[in-house]
Coordinates of C-alpha atoms in Angstrom, one line a residue:
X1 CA -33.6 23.2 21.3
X2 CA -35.4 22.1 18.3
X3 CA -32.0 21.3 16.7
X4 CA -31.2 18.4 19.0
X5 CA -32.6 15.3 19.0
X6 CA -35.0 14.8 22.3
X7 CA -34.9 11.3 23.9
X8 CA -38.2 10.5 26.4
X9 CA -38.0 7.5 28.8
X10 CA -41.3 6.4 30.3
X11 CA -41.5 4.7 33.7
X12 CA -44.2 2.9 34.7
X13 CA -43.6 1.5 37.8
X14 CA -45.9 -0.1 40.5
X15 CA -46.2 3.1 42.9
X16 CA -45.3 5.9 40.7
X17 CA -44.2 7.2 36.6
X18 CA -42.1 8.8 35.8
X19 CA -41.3 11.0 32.5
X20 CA -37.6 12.0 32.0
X21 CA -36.8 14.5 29.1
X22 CA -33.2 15.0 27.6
X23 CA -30.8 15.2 25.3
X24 CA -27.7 12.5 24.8
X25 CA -24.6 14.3 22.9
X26 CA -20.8 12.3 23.3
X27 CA -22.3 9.8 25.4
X28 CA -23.4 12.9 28.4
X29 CA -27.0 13.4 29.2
X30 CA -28.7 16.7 29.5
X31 CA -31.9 16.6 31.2
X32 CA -34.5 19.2 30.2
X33 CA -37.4 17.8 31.7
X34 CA -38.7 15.6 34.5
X35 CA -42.0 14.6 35.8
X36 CA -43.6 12.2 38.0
X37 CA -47.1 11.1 39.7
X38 CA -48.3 8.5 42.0
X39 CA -49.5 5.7 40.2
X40 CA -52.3 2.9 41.9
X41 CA -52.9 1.2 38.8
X42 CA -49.9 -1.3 38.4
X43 CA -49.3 -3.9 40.7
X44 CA -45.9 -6.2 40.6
X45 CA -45.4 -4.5 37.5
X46 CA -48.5 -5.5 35.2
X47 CA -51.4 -2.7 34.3
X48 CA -54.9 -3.6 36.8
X49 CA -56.2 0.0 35.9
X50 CA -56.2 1.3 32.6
X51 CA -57.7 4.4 33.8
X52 CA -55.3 5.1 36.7
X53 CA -52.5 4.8 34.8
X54 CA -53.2 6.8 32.0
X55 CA -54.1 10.2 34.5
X56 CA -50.7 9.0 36.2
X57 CA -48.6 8.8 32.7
X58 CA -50.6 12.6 31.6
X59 CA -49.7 13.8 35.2
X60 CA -46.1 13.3 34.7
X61 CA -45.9 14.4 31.0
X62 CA -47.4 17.3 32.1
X63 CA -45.1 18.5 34.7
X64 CA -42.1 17.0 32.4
X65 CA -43.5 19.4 29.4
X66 CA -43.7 22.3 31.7
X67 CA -40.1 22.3 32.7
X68 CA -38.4 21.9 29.4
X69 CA -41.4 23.7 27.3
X70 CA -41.8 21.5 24.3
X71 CA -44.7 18.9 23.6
X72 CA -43.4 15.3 23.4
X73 CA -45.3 12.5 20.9
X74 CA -42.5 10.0 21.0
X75 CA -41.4 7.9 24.5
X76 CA -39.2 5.1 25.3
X77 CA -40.7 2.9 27.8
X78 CA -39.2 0.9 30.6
X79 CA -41.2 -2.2 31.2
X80 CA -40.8 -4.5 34.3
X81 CA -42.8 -7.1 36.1
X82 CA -42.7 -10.4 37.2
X83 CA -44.1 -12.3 33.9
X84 CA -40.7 -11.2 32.4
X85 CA -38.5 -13.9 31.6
X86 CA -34.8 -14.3 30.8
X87 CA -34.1 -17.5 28.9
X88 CA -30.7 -18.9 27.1
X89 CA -31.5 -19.5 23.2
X90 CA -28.3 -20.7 20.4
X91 CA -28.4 -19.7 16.8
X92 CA -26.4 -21.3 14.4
X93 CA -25.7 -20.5 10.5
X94 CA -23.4 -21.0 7.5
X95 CA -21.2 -18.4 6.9
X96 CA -22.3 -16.6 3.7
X97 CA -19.0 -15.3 2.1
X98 CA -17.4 -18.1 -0.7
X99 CA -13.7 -17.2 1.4
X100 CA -14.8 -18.0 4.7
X101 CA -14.8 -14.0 5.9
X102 CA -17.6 -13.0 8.7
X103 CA -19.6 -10.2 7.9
X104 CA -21.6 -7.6 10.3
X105 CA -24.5 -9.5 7.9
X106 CA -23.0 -12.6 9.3
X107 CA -23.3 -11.8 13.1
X108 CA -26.7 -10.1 12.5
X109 CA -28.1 -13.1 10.7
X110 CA -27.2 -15.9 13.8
X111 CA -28.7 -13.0 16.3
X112 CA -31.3 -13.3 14.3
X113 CA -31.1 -17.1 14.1
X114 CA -31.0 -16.9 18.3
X115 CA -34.2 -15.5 18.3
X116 CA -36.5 -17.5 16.2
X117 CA -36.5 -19.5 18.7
X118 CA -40.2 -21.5 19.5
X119 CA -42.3 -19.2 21.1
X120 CA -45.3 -19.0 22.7
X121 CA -48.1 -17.4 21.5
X122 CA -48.8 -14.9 24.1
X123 CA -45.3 -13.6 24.8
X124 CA -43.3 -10.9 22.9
X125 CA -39.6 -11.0 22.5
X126 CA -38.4 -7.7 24.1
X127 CA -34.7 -8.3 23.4
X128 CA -31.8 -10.8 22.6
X129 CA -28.9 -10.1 23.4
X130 CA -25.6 -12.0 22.4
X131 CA -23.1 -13.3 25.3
X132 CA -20.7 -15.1 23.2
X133 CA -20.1 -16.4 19.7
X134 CA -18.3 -19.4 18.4
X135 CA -16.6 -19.9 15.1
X136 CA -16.2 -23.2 14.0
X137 CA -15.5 -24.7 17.8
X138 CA -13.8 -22.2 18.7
X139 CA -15.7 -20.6 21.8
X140 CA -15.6 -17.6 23.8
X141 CA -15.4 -15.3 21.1
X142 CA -16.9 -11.7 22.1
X143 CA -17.2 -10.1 18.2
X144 CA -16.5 -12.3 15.1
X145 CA -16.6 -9.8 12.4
X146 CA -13.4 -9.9 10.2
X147 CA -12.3 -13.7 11.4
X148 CA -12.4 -16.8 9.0
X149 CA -14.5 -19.6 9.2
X150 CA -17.5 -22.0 7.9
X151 CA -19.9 -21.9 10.8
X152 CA -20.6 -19.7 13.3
X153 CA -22.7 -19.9 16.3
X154 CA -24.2 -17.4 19.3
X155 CA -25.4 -18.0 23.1
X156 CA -28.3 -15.5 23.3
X157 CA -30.0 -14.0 26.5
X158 CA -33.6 -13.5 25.6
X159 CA -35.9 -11.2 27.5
X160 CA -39.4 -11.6 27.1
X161 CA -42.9 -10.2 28.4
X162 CA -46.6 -11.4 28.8
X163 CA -47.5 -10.2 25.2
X164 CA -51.4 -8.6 27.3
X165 CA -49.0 -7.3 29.9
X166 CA -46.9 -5.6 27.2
X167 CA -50.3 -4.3 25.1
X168 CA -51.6 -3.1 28.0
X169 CA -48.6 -0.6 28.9
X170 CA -48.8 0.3 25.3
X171 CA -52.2 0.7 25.2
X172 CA -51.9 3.5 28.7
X173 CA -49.4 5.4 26.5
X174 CA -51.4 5.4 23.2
X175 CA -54.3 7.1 25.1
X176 CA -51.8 9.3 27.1
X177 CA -51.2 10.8 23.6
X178 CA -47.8 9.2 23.2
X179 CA -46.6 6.6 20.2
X180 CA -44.0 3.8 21.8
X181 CA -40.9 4.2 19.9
X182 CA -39.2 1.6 21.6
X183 CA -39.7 -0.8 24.8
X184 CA -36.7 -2.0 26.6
X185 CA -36.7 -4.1 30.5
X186 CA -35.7 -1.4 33.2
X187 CA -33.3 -3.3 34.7
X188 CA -30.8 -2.8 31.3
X189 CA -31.3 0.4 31.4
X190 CA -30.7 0.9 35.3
X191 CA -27.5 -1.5 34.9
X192 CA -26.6 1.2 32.0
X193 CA -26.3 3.8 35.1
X194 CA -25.8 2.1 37.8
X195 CA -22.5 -0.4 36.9
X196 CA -19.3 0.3 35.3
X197 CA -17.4 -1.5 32.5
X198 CA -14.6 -3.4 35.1
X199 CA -18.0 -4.1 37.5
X200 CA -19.3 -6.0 34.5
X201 CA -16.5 -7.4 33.4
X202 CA -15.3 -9.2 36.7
X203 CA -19.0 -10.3 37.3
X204 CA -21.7 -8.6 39.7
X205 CA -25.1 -8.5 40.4
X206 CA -27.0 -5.6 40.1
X207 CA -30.6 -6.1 42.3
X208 CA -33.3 -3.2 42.3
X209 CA -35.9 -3.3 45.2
X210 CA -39.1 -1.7 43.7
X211 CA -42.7 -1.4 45.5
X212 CA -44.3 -4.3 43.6
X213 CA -40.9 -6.3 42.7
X214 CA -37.4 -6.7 42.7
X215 CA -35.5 -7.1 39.7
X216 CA -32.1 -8.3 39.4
X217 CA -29.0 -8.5 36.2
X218 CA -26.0 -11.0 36.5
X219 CA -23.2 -9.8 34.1
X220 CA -19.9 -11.5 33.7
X221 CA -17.1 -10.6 31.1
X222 CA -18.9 -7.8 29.9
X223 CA -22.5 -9.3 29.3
X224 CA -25.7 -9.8 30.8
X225 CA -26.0 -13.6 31.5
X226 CA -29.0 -14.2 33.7
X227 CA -32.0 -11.9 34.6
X228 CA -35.0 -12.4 36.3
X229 CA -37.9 -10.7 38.5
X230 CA -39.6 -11.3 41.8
X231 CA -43.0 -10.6 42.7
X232 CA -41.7 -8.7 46.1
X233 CA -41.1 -5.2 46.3
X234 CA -40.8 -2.4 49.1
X235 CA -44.5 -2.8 49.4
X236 CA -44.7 -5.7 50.8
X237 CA -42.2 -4.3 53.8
X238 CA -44.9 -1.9 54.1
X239 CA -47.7 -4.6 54.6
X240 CA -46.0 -7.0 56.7
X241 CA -45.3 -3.5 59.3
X242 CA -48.9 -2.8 58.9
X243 CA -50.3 -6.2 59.9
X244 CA -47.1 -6.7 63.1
X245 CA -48.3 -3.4 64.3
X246 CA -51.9 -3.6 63.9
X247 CA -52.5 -0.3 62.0
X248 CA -52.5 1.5 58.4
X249 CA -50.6 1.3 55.4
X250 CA -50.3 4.8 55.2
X251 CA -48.9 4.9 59.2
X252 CA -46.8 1.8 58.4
X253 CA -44.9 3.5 55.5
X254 CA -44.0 6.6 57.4
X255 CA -43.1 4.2 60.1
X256 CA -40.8 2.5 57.4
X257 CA -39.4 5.6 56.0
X258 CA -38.2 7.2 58.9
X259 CA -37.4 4.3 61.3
X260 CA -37.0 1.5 59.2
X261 CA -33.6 -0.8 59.9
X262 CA -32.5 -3.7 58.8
X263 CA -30.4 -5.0 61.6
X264 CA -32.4 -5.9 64.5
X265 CA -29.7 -6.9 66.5
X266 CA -28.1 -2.8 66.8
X267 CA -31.3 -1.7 68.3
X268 CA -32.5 -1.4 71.8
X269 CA -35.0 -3.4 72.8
X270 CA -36.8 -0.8 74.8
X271 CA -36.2 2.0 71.9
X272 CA -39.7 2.6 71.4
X273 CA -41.9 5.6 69.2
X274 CA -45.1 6.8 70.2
X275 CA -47.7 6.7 67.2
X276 CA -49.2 10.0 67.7
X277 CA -46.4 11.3 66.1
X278 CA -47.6 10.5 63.0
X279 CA -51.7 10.0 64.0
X280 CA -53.0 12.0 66.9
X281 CA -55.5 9.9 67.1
X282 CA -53.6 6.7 67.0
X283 CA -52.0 6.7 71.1
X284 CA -50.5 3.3 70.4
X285 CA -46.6 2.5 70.3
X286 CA -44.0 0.5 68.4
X287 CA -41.1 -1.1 69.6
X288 CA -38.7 -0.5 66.5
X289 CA -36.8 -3.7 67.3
X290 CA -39.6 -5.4 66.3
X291 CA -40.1 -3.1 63.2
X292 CA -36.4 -3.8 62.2
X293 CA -37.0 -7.5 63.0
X294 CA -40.7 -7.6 60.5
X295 CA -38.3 -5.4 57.6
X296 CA -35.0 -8.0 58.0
X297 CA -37.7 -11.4 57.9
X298 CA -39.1 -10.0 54.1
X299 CA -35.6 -8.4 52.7
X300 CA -34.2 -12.4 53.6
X301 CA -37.1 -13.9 51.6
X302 CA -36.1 -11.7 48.6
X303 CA -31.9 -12.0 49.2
X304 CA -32.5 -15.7 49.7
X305 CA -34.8 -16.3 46.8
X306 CA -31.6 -14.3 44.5
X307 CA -29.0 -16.3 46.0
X308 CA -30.9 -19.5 44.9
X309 CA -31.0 -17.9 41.4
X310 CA -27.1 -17.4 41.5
X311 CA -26.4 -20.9 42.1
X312 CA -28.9 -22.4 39.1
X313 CA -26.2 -20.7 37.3
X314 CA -23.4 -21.6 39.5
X315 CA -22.8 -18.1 40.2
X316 CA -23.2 -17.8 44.4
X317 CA -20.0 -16.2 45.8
X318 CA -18.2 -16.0 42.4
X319 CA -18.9 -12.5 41.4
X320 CA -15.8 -10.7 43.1
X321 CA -17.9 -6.9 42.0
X322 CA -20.4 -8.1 44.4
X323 CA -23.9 -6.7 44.6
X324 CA -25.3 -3.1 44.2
X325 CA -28.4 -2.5 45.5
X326 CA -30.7 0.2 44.3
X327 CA -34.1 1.1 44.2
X328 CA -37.2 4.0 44.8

């Protein structure tokens, strides 16, 4: 084991982290170690609880250490939360070669050009990424390197964070014990898993339902062209089932878990549960029409809020992939 290179990926999320251990050889990933522990001090992604967070980051390093029995300094760490921000930036520069030739310098330097951008002072540019170059007019050119020409230009996604927000998950890991190697938004790494080249290619929006928020990546012809967060998660579905059926969070999650629907319309409108099930004490009932109904009114607010995002980019019904939905 101490021959391979060891890659860590650090979750924080806003109901649980999550510590995954592994190796990456030929594009495969072995996993050596996993961990994970309920986590109360995030909410819609952004540290409230130093102190929480940090017992939930050691809990699930722990357990993660214990399965693939090595220590681990070093972590990637997935950040999310609503005060990220995708935003469209253009570089532009000369190109540096006396023939007219573009260099890997070349395409570096107008990334690079993309991202000095006007910023302000208390956010931190988490990525750029390039969606399409030009050289000299001539547009929709996806890697310039080798082609002739005297200026070349790039249309830039750029992803940044609340720079407090982004201190503040450092600062849980630094006094977990670990040194942030890297931090990159969840939602590229999920789309990494979860979508395939031709799904990316043809256009489709990837939208993962979290507890705190949802998160959502548009790609088109390869590349990530609009991203975005929203301040709704699964635990609002929780809440709104806890206030319609006048009891606990705790009840209304198990209530969610195990008899949530989304489609009112298929169930019975007599089909009811008795409470005690799940809280002798509790002899109250619920009619899981009305549970479907409170879990279809919140999953609308967050569908309807992406579909109004899709069409500030002109992009509602023109994604033939479709959506995929994940989440937990």
């Amino acid at each position: 084991m101490s021959k391979k290179t060891i890659s860590v990926g650090l979750d924080i999320g806003s109901s649980k982290v999550a510590v995954c251990i592994g190796t990456i050889s030929d594009g495969n990933i072995d996993i050596l170690g996993l961990g994970k522990s309920v986590c109360n001090g995030v909410r819609k992604g952004v540290v409230v609880d130093v102190e929480e967070t940090v017992t939930a980051i050691s809990t699930a390093l722990e357990e993660a250490e214990r399965m693939c029995d090595c220590p681990i300094e070093n972590v990637i760490v997935g950040i999310d939360g609503s005060h990220i921000e995708s935003t469209v930036s253009r570089g532009v520069i000369a190109v540096s070669k006396s023939d007219g030739e573009i260099s890997e310098t070349d395409a570096i330097r107008v990334i690079e050009a993309a991202q000095a951008v006007p910023n302000q002072p208390n956010r931190e540019i988490l990525h750029v990424i390039p969606r399409t170059f030009t050289v000299d007019g001539q547009a929709g050119i996806s890697d310039p390197t080798g082609m002739s020409g005297i200026r070349l230009e790039v249309d830039t996604s750029v992803i940044s964070g609340s720079l407090s927000a982004i201190k503040n998950v450092n600062r849980c890991a630094t006094q977990a014990g670990l040194a942030v190697s890297d931090m990159v938004f969840s939602p590229l790494a999920t789309a990494k898993i979860m979508l395939n080249k031709q799904q990316k290619e043809i256009g489709v929006i990837l939208i993962d339902i979290g507890a705190g928020t949802t998160s959502y990546t548009v790609f088109e012809e390869g590349e990530l062209i609009h991203s975005g967060v929203l301040p709704i998660g699964s635990s609002h579905i929780t809440n709104d089932i806890a206030i319609g059926l006048r009891t606990n969070i705790n009840l209304a999650e198990l209530i969610k878990i195990k008899y949530g629907y989304a489609s009112p319309e298929k169930i019975d409108e007599k089909e009811e549960i008795n409470l005690s099930s799940f809280d002798k004490n509790d002899s109250g009932t619920a009619n899981l029409k009305y549970v479907a109904e409170i879990i279809e009114a919140r999953l609308n607010e967050i569908f309807v809020l992406i579909r109004d995002e899709l069409r500030s980019i002109n992009r509602e019904g023109m994604l033939p992939a479709g959506v995929v939905l994940t989440g937990g």
